[in-house]
PDB file of C-alpha atoms and ligand atoms in Angstrom:
ATOM      1  CA  MET A   1     -33.262  52.098 -23.050  1.00 54.00           C
ATOM      2  CA  HIS A   2     -31.205  50.543 -20.835  1.00 70.00           C
ATOM      3  CA  ASN A   3     -27.718  52.221 -21.577  1.00 78.00           C
ATOM      4  CA  ASN A   4     -27.379  52.932 -17.758  1.00 90.00           C
ATOM      5  CA  PRO A   5     -29.159  49.845 -16.157  1.00 91.00           C
ATOM      6  CA  HIS A   6     -26.897  50.404 -13.261  1.00 95.00           C
ATOM      7  CA  ILE A   7     -29.163  53.911 -12.646  1.00 96.00           C
ATOM      8  CA  ILE A   8     -32.697  53.113 -11.875  1.00 96.00           C
ATOM      9  CA  ILE A   9     -35.246  56.001 -10.733  1.00 95.00           C
ATOM     10  CA  GLU A  10     -38.014  55.215  -9.017  1.00 94.00           C
ATOM     11  CA  LYS A  11     -40.382  58.256  -8.596  1.00 90.00           C
ATOM     12  CA  GLY A  12     -37.729  60.657  -9.949  1.00 91.00           C
ATOM     13  CA  VAL A  13     -34.768  59.838  -7.354  1.00 94.00           C
ATOM     14  CA  GLU A  14     -31.694  57.565  -9.173  1.00 96.00           C
ATOM     15  CA  TYR A  15     -29.963  55.222  -7.562  1.00 97.00           C
ATOM     16  CA  HIS A  16     -26.511  54.417  -8.863  1.00 97.00           C
ATOM     17  CA  LEU A  17     -26.335  50.571  -7.685  1.00 98.00           C
ATOM     18  CA  GLY A  18     -22.311  50.887  -9.372  1.00 97.00           C
ATOM     19  CA  THR A  19     -19.620  52.832 -11.953  1.00 96.00           C
ATOM     20  CA  LEU A  20     -19.185  52.440 -15.664  1.00 93.00           C
ATOM     21  CA  HIS A  21     -16.023  51.531 -15.997  1.00 92.00           C
ATOM     22  CA  GLY A  22     -15.700  51.715 -20.029  1.00 90.00           C
ATOM     23  CA  ASP A  23     -18.477  48.734 -21.171  1.00 88.00           C
ATOM     24  CA  THR A  24     -18.544  46.739 -17.978  1.00 91.00           C
ATOM     25  CA  ILE A  25     -20.299  48.144 -14.724  1.00 94.00           C
ATOM     26  CA  GLN A  26     -18.605  47.979 -11.418  1.00 96.00           C
ATOM     27  CA  TYR A  27     -21.266  47.228  -8.884  1.00 97.00           C
ATOM     28  CA  ASP A  28     -21.118  48.002  -5.211  1.00 98.00           C
ATOM     29  CA  PHE A  29     -23.184  46.435  -2.818  1.00 98.00           C
ATOM     30  CA  GLN A  30     -23.360  48.899  -0.541  1.00 98.00           C
ATOM     31  CA  LYS A  31     -25.276  51.219  -3.127  1.00 98.00           C
ATOM     32  CA  MET A  32     -27.269  48.124  -4.257  1.00 98.00           C
ATOM     33  CA  LEU A  33     -28.417  47.801  -0.855  1.00 98.00           C
ATOM     34  CA  ILE A  34     -29.868  50.819  -0.336  1.00 98.00           C
ATOM     35  CA  TYR A  35     -31.962  50.704  -3.087  1.00 98.00           C
ATOM     36  CA  LEU A  36     -33.103  46.935  -2.482  1.00 98.00           C
ATOM     37  CA  ASN A  37     -34.266  48.491   0.810  1.00 98.00           C
ATOM     38  CA  HIS A  38     -36.131  51.659  -0.863  1.00 97.00           C
ATOM     39  CA  LYS A  39     -37.422  49.313  -3.870  1.00 98.00           C
ATOM     40  CA  GLY A  40     -38.535  46.893  -0.926  1.00 98.00           C
ATOM     41  CA  LYS A  41     -40.440  49.328   0.597  1.00 97.00           C
ATOM     42  CA  LEU A  42     -41.803  50.344  -2.295  1.00 97.00           C
ATOM     43  CA  LEU A  43     -43.293  46.586  -3.086  1.00 98.00           C
ATOM     44  CA  PHE A  44     -44.783  45.313   0.121  1.00 98.00           C
ATOM     45  CA  GLY A  45     -45.044  48.205   2.223  1.00 97.00           C
ATOM     46  CA  LYS A  46     -42.991  50.642   4.927  1.00 97.00           C
ATOM     47  CA  ASN A  47     -42.145  48.166   7.213  1.00 97.00           C
ATOM     48  CA  PHE A  48     -39.755  46.204   5.093  1.00 98.00           C
ATOM     49  CA  LYS A  49     -36.216  46.204   5.980  1.00 98.00           C
ATOM     50  CA  ILE A  50     -32.687  44.177   4.474  1.00 98.00           C
ATOM     51  CA  TYR A  51     -31.859  42.485   8.103  1.00 98.00           C
ATOM     52  CA  GLU A  52     -28.529  42.887   8.686  1.00 97.00           C
ATOM     53  CA  GLU A  53     -28.834  38.988   9.090  1.00 97.00           C
ATOM     54  CA  ASP A  54     -30.144  38.366   5.498  1.00 98.00           C
ATOM     55  CA  GLU A  55     -27.131  40.056   4.393  1.00 97.00           C
ATOM     56  CA  VAL A  56     -25.233  36.721   2.419  1.00 98.00           C
ATOM     57  CA  ILE A  57     -28.001  34.915   1.312  1.00 98.00           C
ATOM     58  CA  LEU A  58     -29.002  38.959  -0.619  1.00 98.00           C
ATOM     59  CA  PHE A  59     -24.723  38.982  -1.465  1.00 98.00           C
ATOM     60  CA  LYS A  60     -25.076  35.880  -3.263  1.00 98.00           C
ATOM     61  CA  LEU A  61     -28.481  36.968  -4.784  1.00 98.00           C
ATOM     62  CA  CYS A  62     -26.508  40.083  -5.856  1.00 98.00           C
ATOM     63  CA  ILE A  63     -23.913  38.149  -7.044  1.00 98.00           C
ATOM     64  CA  TYR A  64     -25.752  35.106  -9.907  1.00 98.00           C
ATOM     65  CA  LEU A  65     -28.258  38.587 -10.693  1.00 98.00           C
ATOM     66  CA  ILE A  66     -25.325  40.718 -11.553  1.00 97.00           C
ATOM     67  CA  LYS A  67     -22.921  37.645 -13.017  1.00 97.00           C
ATOM     68  CA  ASP A  68     -19.646  38.475 -10.642  1.00 97.00           C
ATOM     69  CA  HIS A  69     -17.407  36.036 -12.189  1.00 97.00           C
ATOM     70  CA  GLU A  70     -15.293  35.571  -9.653  1.00 97.00           C
ATOM     71  CA  TYR A  71     -17.809  35.848  -7.025  1.00 98.00           C
ATOM     72  CA  CYS A  72     -20.054  33.640  -7.989  1.00 98.00           C
ATOM     73  CA  ALA A  73     -16.948  31.136  -8.566  1.00 98.00           C
ATOM     74  CA  LYS A  74     -15.863  31.460  -4.762  1.00 98.00           C
ATOM     75  CA  PHE A  75     -19.454  30.579  -3.868  1.00 98.00           C
ATOM     76  CA  ASN A  76     -20.007  27.958  -6.612  1.00 98.00           C
ATOM     77  CA  ILE A  77     -22.481  29.937  -8.348  1.00 98.00           C
ATOM     78  CA  ASP A  78     -22.994  28.535 -11.547  1.00 98.00           C
ATOM     79  CA  PRO A  79     -24.740  32.031 -13.007  1.00 98.00           C
ATOM     80  CA  ASN A  80     -26.202  30.004 -16.134  1.00 97.00           C
ATOM     81  CA  LYS A  81     -28.406  27.496 -14.043  1.00 98.00           C
ATOM     82  CA  GLY A  82     -31.842  28.775 -11.440  1.00 98.00           C
ATOM     83  CA  ILE A  83     -31.744  29.737  -8.153  1.00 98.00           C
ATOM     84  CA  LEU A  84     -33.448  27.556  -5.716  1.00 98.00           C
ATOM     85  CA  LEU A  85     -33.928  29.545  -2.369  1.00 98.00           C
ATOM     86  CA  SER A  86     -34.911  28.022   0.208  1.00 98.00           C
ATOM     87  CA  GLY A  87     -35.804  28.623   3.802  1.00 98.00           C
ATOM     88  CA  PRO A  88     -37.767  27.707   6.471  1.00 97.00           C
ATOM     89  CA  VAL A  89     -42.076  29.407   6.788  1.00 97.00           C
ATOM     90  CA  GLY A  90     -41.944  33.441   5.997  1.00 98.00           C
ATOM     91  CA  CYS A  91     -38.489  34.206   6.616  1.00 98.00           C
ATOM     92  CA  GLY A  92     -38.776  35.977   3.656  1.00 98.00           C
ATOM     93  CA  LYS A  93     -37.800  34.052   0.138  1.00 98.00           C
ATOM     94  CA  THR A  94     -40.915  35.206  -2.133  1.00 98.00           C
ATOM     95  CA  SER A  95     -40.274  38.308  -1.146  1.00 98.00           C
ATOM     96  CA  LEU A  96     -36.790  38.041  -2.785  1.00 98.00           C
ATOM     97  CA  MET A  97     -37.923  36.911  -5.696  1.00 98.00           C
ATOM     98  CA  LYS A  98     -39.559  39.373  -6.099  1.00 98.00           C
ATOM     99  CA  LEU A  99     -37.901  42.528  -5.151  1.00 98.00           C
ATOM    100  CA  LEU A 100     -34.232  40.896  -6.241  1.00 98.00           C
ATOM    101  CA  HIS A 101     -34.612  41.052 -10.162  1.00 97.00           C
ATOM    102  CA  HIS A 102     -34.948  45.133  -9.815  1.00 98.00           C
ATOM    103  CA  ILE A 103     -31.449  45.063  -9.950  1.00 97.00           C
ATOM    104  CA  VAL A 104     -31.901  43.920 -12.980  1.00 97.00           C
ATOM    105  CA  PRO A 105     -33.655  45.444 -15.380  1.00 95.00           C
ATOM    106  CA  HIS A 106     -32.398  44.912 -18.377  1.00 94.00           C
ATOM    107  CA  GLN A 107     -31.840  41.427 -17.651  1.00 96.00           C
ATOM    108  CA  LYS A 108     -34.944  38.852 -19.588  1.00 97.00           C
ATOM    109  CA  PRO A 109     -37.563  38.727 -16.425  1.00 97.00           C
ATOM    110  CA  TYR A 110     -39.213  35.759 -14.918  1.00 98.00           C
ATOM    111  CA  GLU A 111     -42.468  35.806 -13.469  1.00 98.00           C
ATOM    112  CA  VAL A 112     -43.258  34.242 -10.661  1.00 98.00           C
ATOM    113  CA  ILE A 113     -46.326  31.479  -9.732  1.00 98.00           C
ATOM    114  CA  PRO A 114     -47.264  29.762  -7.028  1.00 98.00           C
ATOM    115  CA  ALA A 115     -46.183  26.083  -7.197  1.00 98.00           C
ATOM    116  CA  ARG A 116     -50.045  25.619  -5.615  1.00 98.00           C
ATOM    117  CA  ASN A 117     -51.461  27.650  -9.113  1.00 98.00           C
ATOM    118  CA  ILE A 118     -50.344  25.333 -11.000  1.00 98.00           C
ATOM    119  CA  THR A 119     -51.768  22.328  -9.469  1.00 97.00           C
ATOM    120  CA  PHE A 120     -55.405  23.618  -9.091  1.00 97.00           C
ATOM    121  CA  SER A 121     -54.691  24.690 -13.046  1.00 97.00           C
ATOM    122  CA  PHE A 122     -53.854  21.221 -13.582  1.00 98.00           C
ATOM    123  CA  ASN A 123     -56.668  20.205 -11.599  1.00 97.00           C
ATOM    124  CA  ASN A 124     -58.709  22.043 -14.264  1.00 96.00           C
ATOM    125  CA  GLN A 125     -58.095  22.034 -17.218  1.00 96.00           C
ATOM    126  CA  GLY A 126     -55.111  18.572 -17.441  1.00 96.00           C
ATOM    127  CA  TYR A 127     -51.699  18.139 -19.297  1.00 96.00           C
ATOM    128  CA  LYS A 128     -52.709  21.429 -21.241  1.00 97.00           C
ATOM    129  CA  THR A 129     -51.102  23.266 -18.150  1.00 97.00           C
ATOM    130  CA  ILE A 130     -47.714  21.079 -18.048  1.00 97.00           C
ATOM    131  CA  GLU A 131     -47.375  21.806 -21.891  1.00 97.00           C
ATOM    132  CA  GLU A 132     -47.913  26.228 -20.569  1.00 97.00           C
ATOM    133  CA  TYR A 133     -44.957  25.830 -19.438  1.00 97.00           C
ATOM    134  CA  GLY A 134     -42.322  24.156 -21.757  1.00 95.00           C
ATOM    135  CA  ASN A 135     -41.781  27.224 -22.545  1.00 96.00           C
ATOM    136  CA  THR A 136     -38.365  29.559 -23.042  1.00 96.00           C
ATOM    137  CA  ASN A 137     -40.322  31.491 -20.729  1.00 98.00           C
ATOM    138  CA  TYR A 138     -38.270  32.062 -17.280  1.00 98.00           C
ATOM    139  CA  TYR A 139     -39.924  31.157 -13.780  1.00 98.00           C
ATOM    140  CA  CYS A 140     -39.957  31.215 -10.345  1.00 98.00           C
ATOM    141  CA  PHE A 141     -42.284  28.236  -9.218  1.00 98.00           C
ATOM    142  CA  ASP A 142     -42.718  29.795  -5.406  1.00 98.00           C
ATOM    143  CA  ASP A 143     -43.533  27.247  -2.241  1.00 98.00           C
ATOM    144  CA  LEU A 144     -42.894  24.598  -4.653  1.00 98.00           C
ATOM    145  CA  GLY A 145     -43.611  21.066  -2.559  1.00 96.00           C
ATOM    146  CA  VAL A 146     -46.617  22.640  -0.758  1.00 94.00           C
ATOM    147  CA  GLU A 147     -48.366  21.999  -3.124  1.00 95.00           C
ATOM    148  CA  THR A 148     -50.970  18.846  -3.232  1.00 93.00           C
ATOM    149  CA  THR A 149     -50.302  16.462  -6.289  1.00 94.00           C
ATOM    150  CA  GLY A 150     -52.484  17.279  -8.905  1.00 95.00           C
ATOM    151  CA  ARG A 151     -55.518  15.116 -10.079  1.00 95.00           C
ATOM    152  CA  HIS A 152     -57.740  15.793 -12.987  1.00 94.00           C
ATOM    153  CA  PHE A 153     -60.143  13.381 -14.632  1.00 93.00           C
ATOM    154  CA  GLY A 154     -59.112  10.453 -11.515  1.00 92.00           C
ATOM    155  CA  LYS A 155     -56.183  10.051 -13.104  1.00 92.00           C
ATOM    156  CA  ASP A 156     -53.662  11.762 -10.082  1.00 94.00           C
ATOM    157  CA  CYS A 157     -50.594  13.209 -10.854  1.00 96.00           C
ATOM    158  CA  ASN A 158     -47.073  14.669  -9.744  1.00 96.00           C
ATOM    159  CA  VAL A 159     -47.224  18.391 -11.632  1.00 97.00           C
ATOM    160  CA  MET A 160     -44.485  20.003 -10.324  1.00 98.00           C
ATOM    161  CA  GLY A 161     -42.102  17.560 -11.277  1.00 97.00           C
ATOM    162  CA  GLU A 162     -43.389  16.855 -15.272  1.00 97.00           C
ATOM    163  CA  ILE A 163     -43.115  20.366 -15.183  1.00 98.00           C
ATOM    164  CA  ILE A 164     -39.868  20.512 -13.591  1.00 98.00           C
ATOM    165  CA  LEU A 165     -38.515  17.288 -15.480  1.00 97.00           C
ATOM    166  CA  SER A 166     -39.541  20.124 -18.902  1.00 97.00           C
ATOM    167  CA  ARG A 167     -38.117  22.559 -17.744  1.00 98.00           C
ATOM    168  CA  TYR A 168     -35.028  20.182 -17.167  1.00 98.00           C
ATOM    169  CA  ASP A 169     -34.633  19.812 -21.016  1.00 98.00           C
ATOM    170  CA  LEU A 170     -35.337  23.295 -21.867  1.00 98.00           C
ATOM    171  CA  TYR A 171     -32.227  24.603 -19.877  1.00 98.00           C
ATOM    172  CA  LEU A 172     -30.288  21.506 -22.101  1.00 98.00           C
ATOM    173  CA  LYS A 173     -31.177  23.146 -24.805  1.00 97.00           C
ATOM    174  CA  ASN A 174     -31.363  26.120 -24.906  1.00 96.00           C
ATOM    175  CA  LYS A 175     -30.172  27.702 -21.285  1.00 97.00           C
ATOM    176  CA  THR A 176     -33.673  28.784 -20.155  1.00 98.00           C
ATOM    177  CA  LYS A 177     -34.105  29.494 -16.846  1.00 98.00           C
ATOM    178  CA  THR A 178     -36.422  28.412 -13.760  1.00 98.00           C
ATOM    179  CA  HIS A 179     -36.193  29.235 -10.644  1.00 98.00           C
ATOM    180  CA  ALA A 180     -38.456  28.546  -6.966  1.00 98.00           C
ATOM    181  CA  THR A 181     -38.254  28.950  -3.465  1.00 98.00           C
ATOM    182  CA  THR A 182     -39.400  26.272  -0.804  1.00 98.00           C
ATOM    183  CA  ASN A 183     -39.703  25.523   3.179  1.00 97.00           C
ATOM    184  CA  LEU A 184     -38.175  21.953   1.965  1.00 96.00           C
ATOM    185  CA  ASN A 185     -34.498  20.575   2.538  1.00 93.00           C
ATOM    186  CA  ALA A 186     -32.832  18.437  -0.080  1.00 87.00           C
ATOM    187  CA  GLN A 187     -34.139  15.390   1.480  1.00 91.00           C
ATOM    188  CA  GLU A 188     -37.526  16.346   2.187  1.00 95.00           C
ATOM    189  CA  LEU A 189     -37.044  17.204  -1.787  1.00 94.00           C
ATOM    190  CA  GLU A 190     -36.363  13.941  -3.035  1.00 91.00           C
ATOM    191  CA  ASP A 191     -39.183  12.138  -0.967  1.00 93.00           C
ATOM    192  CA  ARG A 192     -41.532  14.756  -2.005  1.00 95.00           C
ATOM    193  CA  TYR A 193     -40.498  14.327  -6.180  1.00 96.00           C
ATOM    194  CA  GLY A 194     -38.188  10.904  -6.087  1.00 95.00           C
ATOM    195  CA  ASN A 195     -34.858  10.837  -6.821  1.00 94.00           C
ATOM    196  CA  ARG A 196     -35.317  11.559 -11.155  1.00 96.00           C
ATOM    197  CA  VAL A 197     -36.694  14.763 -10.016  1.00 97.00           C
ATOM    198  CA  ARG A 198     -34.032  15.489  -7.994  1.00 96.00           C
ATOM    199  CA  SER A 199     -30.761  14.844  -9.392  1.00 97.00           C
ATOM    200  CA  ARG A 200     -31.936  17.248 -12.603  1.00 97.00           C
ATOM    201  CA  MET A 201     -33.166  20.066  -9.546  1.00 97.00           C
ATOM    202  CA  ARG A 202     -29.569  19.754  -8.786  1.00 96.00           C
ATOM    203  CA  GLN A 203     -28.295  20.689 -12.123  1.00 97.00           C
ATOM    204  CA  LEU A 204     -30.688  23.280 -12.884  1.00 97.00           C
ATOM    205  CA  PHE A 205     -30.344  25.099  -9.419  1.00 98.00           C
ATOM    206  CA  ASN A 206     -27.671  26.578  -7.553  1.00 98.00           C
ATOM    207  CA  LEU A 207     -29.138  26.550  -3.755  1.00 97.00           C
ATOM    208  CA  ILE A 208     -29.136  28.987  -1.732  1.00 98.00           C
ATOM    209  CA  ALA A 209     -29.948  28.064   1.439  1.00 97.00           C
ATOM    210  CA  PHE A 210     -31.808  30.931   4.573  1.00 98.00           C
ATOM    211  CA  GLU A 211     -30.317  29.305   7.733  1.00 96.00           C
ATOM    212  CA  GLU A 212     -32.937  27.149   9.626  1.00 94.00           C
ATOM    213  CA  LYS A 213     -33.161  29.302  12.711  1.00 95.00           C
ATOM    214  CA  SER A 214     -34.385  32.325  10.586  1.00 96.00           C
ATOM    215  CA  ALA A 215     -37.014  34.326  12.071  1.00 95.00           C
ATOM    216  CA  ASP A 216     -40.146  34.843  10.708  1.00 97.00           C
ATOM    217  CA  LYS A 217     -40.691  37.861   9.574  1.00 97.00           C
ATOM    218  CA  ARG A 218     -44.447  37.163   9.632  1.00 94.00           C
ATOM    219  CA  LYS A 219     -44.471  37.413  13.543  1.00 79.00           C
TER     220      LYS A 219
HETATM  221  N1  LIG B 301     -37.222  42.548   5.147  1.00 51.71           N
HETATM  222  C1  LIG B 301     -38.274  41.943   5.322  1.00 51.71           C
HETATM  223  N2  LIG B 301     -38.610  43.114   5.697  1.00 51.71           N
HETATM  224  C2  LIG B 301     -40.075  43.438   6.276  1.00 51.71           C
HETATM  225  N3  LIG B 301     -40.493  42.333   6.143  1.00 51.71           N
HETATM  226  C3  LIG B 301     -40.759  41.183   5.537  1.00 51.71           C
HETATM  227  C4  LIG B 301     -39.039  41.034   4.872  1.00 51.71           C
HETATM  228  N4  LIG B 301     -39.379  40.182   4.182  1.00 51.71           N
HETATM  229  C5  LIG B 301     -40.036  39.263   4.046  1.00 51.71           C
HETATM  230  N5  LIG B 301     -41.222  40.710   4.659  1.00 51.71           N
HETATM  231  C6  LIG B 301     -43.104  40.164   5.727  1.00 51.71           C
HETATM  232  O1  LIG B 301     -42.624  38.644   5.986  1.00 51.71           O
HETATM  233  C7  LIG B 301     -43.754  38.057   5.207  1.00 51.71           C
HETATM  234  C8  LIG B 301     -42.909  36.320   4.822  1.00 51.71           C
HETATM  235  O2  LIG B 301     -42.526  36.938   3.966  1.00 51.71           O
HETATM  236  P1  LIG B 301     -42.924  35.562   2.245  1.00 51.71           P
HETATM  237  O3  LIG B 301     -43.941  35.799   2.003  1.00 51.71           O
HETATM  238  O4  LIG B 301     -41.418  36.141   1.980  1.00 51.71           O
HETATM  239  O5  LIG B 301     -41.685  35.272   3.448  1.00 51.71           O
HETATM  240  P2  LIG B 301     -41.801  33.209   2.408  1.00 51.71           P
HETATM  241  O6  LIG B 301     -40.088  33.099   3.156  1.00 51.71           O
HETATM  242  O7  LIG B 301     -41.624  33.350   1.126  1.00 51.71           O
HETATM  243  O8  LIG B 301     -42.614  32.524   3.148  1.00 51.71           O
HETATM  244  P3  LIG B 301     -43.577  30.993   3.438  1.00 51.71           P
HETATM  245  O9  LIG B 301     -41.530  30.036   3.202  1.00 51.71           O
HETATM  246  O10 LIG B 301     -44.219  30.954   4.538  1.00 51.71           O
HETATM  247  O11 LIG B 301     -44.080  31.289   1.930  1.00 51.71           O
HETATM  248  C9  LIG B 301     -44.553  38.928   3.905  1.00 51.71           C
HETATM  249  O12 LIG B 301     -45.786  39.382   5.240  1.00 51.71           O
HETATM  250  C10 LIG B 301     -43.312  39.728   4.457  1.00 51.71           C
HETATM  251  O13 LIG B 301     -43.798  41.299   3.423  1.00 51.71           O
HETATM  252 MG1  LIG B 302     -42.852  32.899  -0.174  1.00 51.71          MG
END
């Protein structure tokens, strides 16, 4: 089905993200940007565009997803780990995580789920919610750190912290991927989840960070 995963067809239009050389694809970043610009408009509306100041972030996400080993090494990105995309409010983290997977339709997808929804579900269902994420599906936990502490039958639980601990075990066992987006920096994540979780997050994720001064695209 994906004999030519570098050729993507959207509404009858073919996008070539690169060229095939033997059995390896030579991806072309500029062509990937053309496709991402188009797909972004389809997903998020006509105001979506590729911001020049985001191109470094986009480049890192692209080389990670296509597993370009040379560039990954250069940027200290481990293709086996997940991505933690951090940055200020409204810079475009959630949109990028939803968009970028489309450049690699042949790869196992990840589901983008707000961390808040997971704690709400914990408040209703209790520990069953934590177990639900203990599988080999791939997830992107969106907006990690803004969720409230879980509370089920009067018992408090650091729900996302627990889920990250179990996702870390799955990563060690099966290279199961977990991604996340967050507004918090490393210190704030540690304050929020404690150093046990923080230490595992360093193993679980490659950090890709927007600059602190990145503009809020909602404005
Ligand atoms: N490249 C873009 N071009 C135009 N609009 C964009 C772009 N990226 C994001 N937006 C818009 O900006 C708003 C914020 O984007 P998004 O939700 O992805 O940011 P975020 O970093 O996840 O924010 P938060 O920190 O609040 O979760 C959305 O309305 C989105 O549609
Ligand atoms: Mg977001």
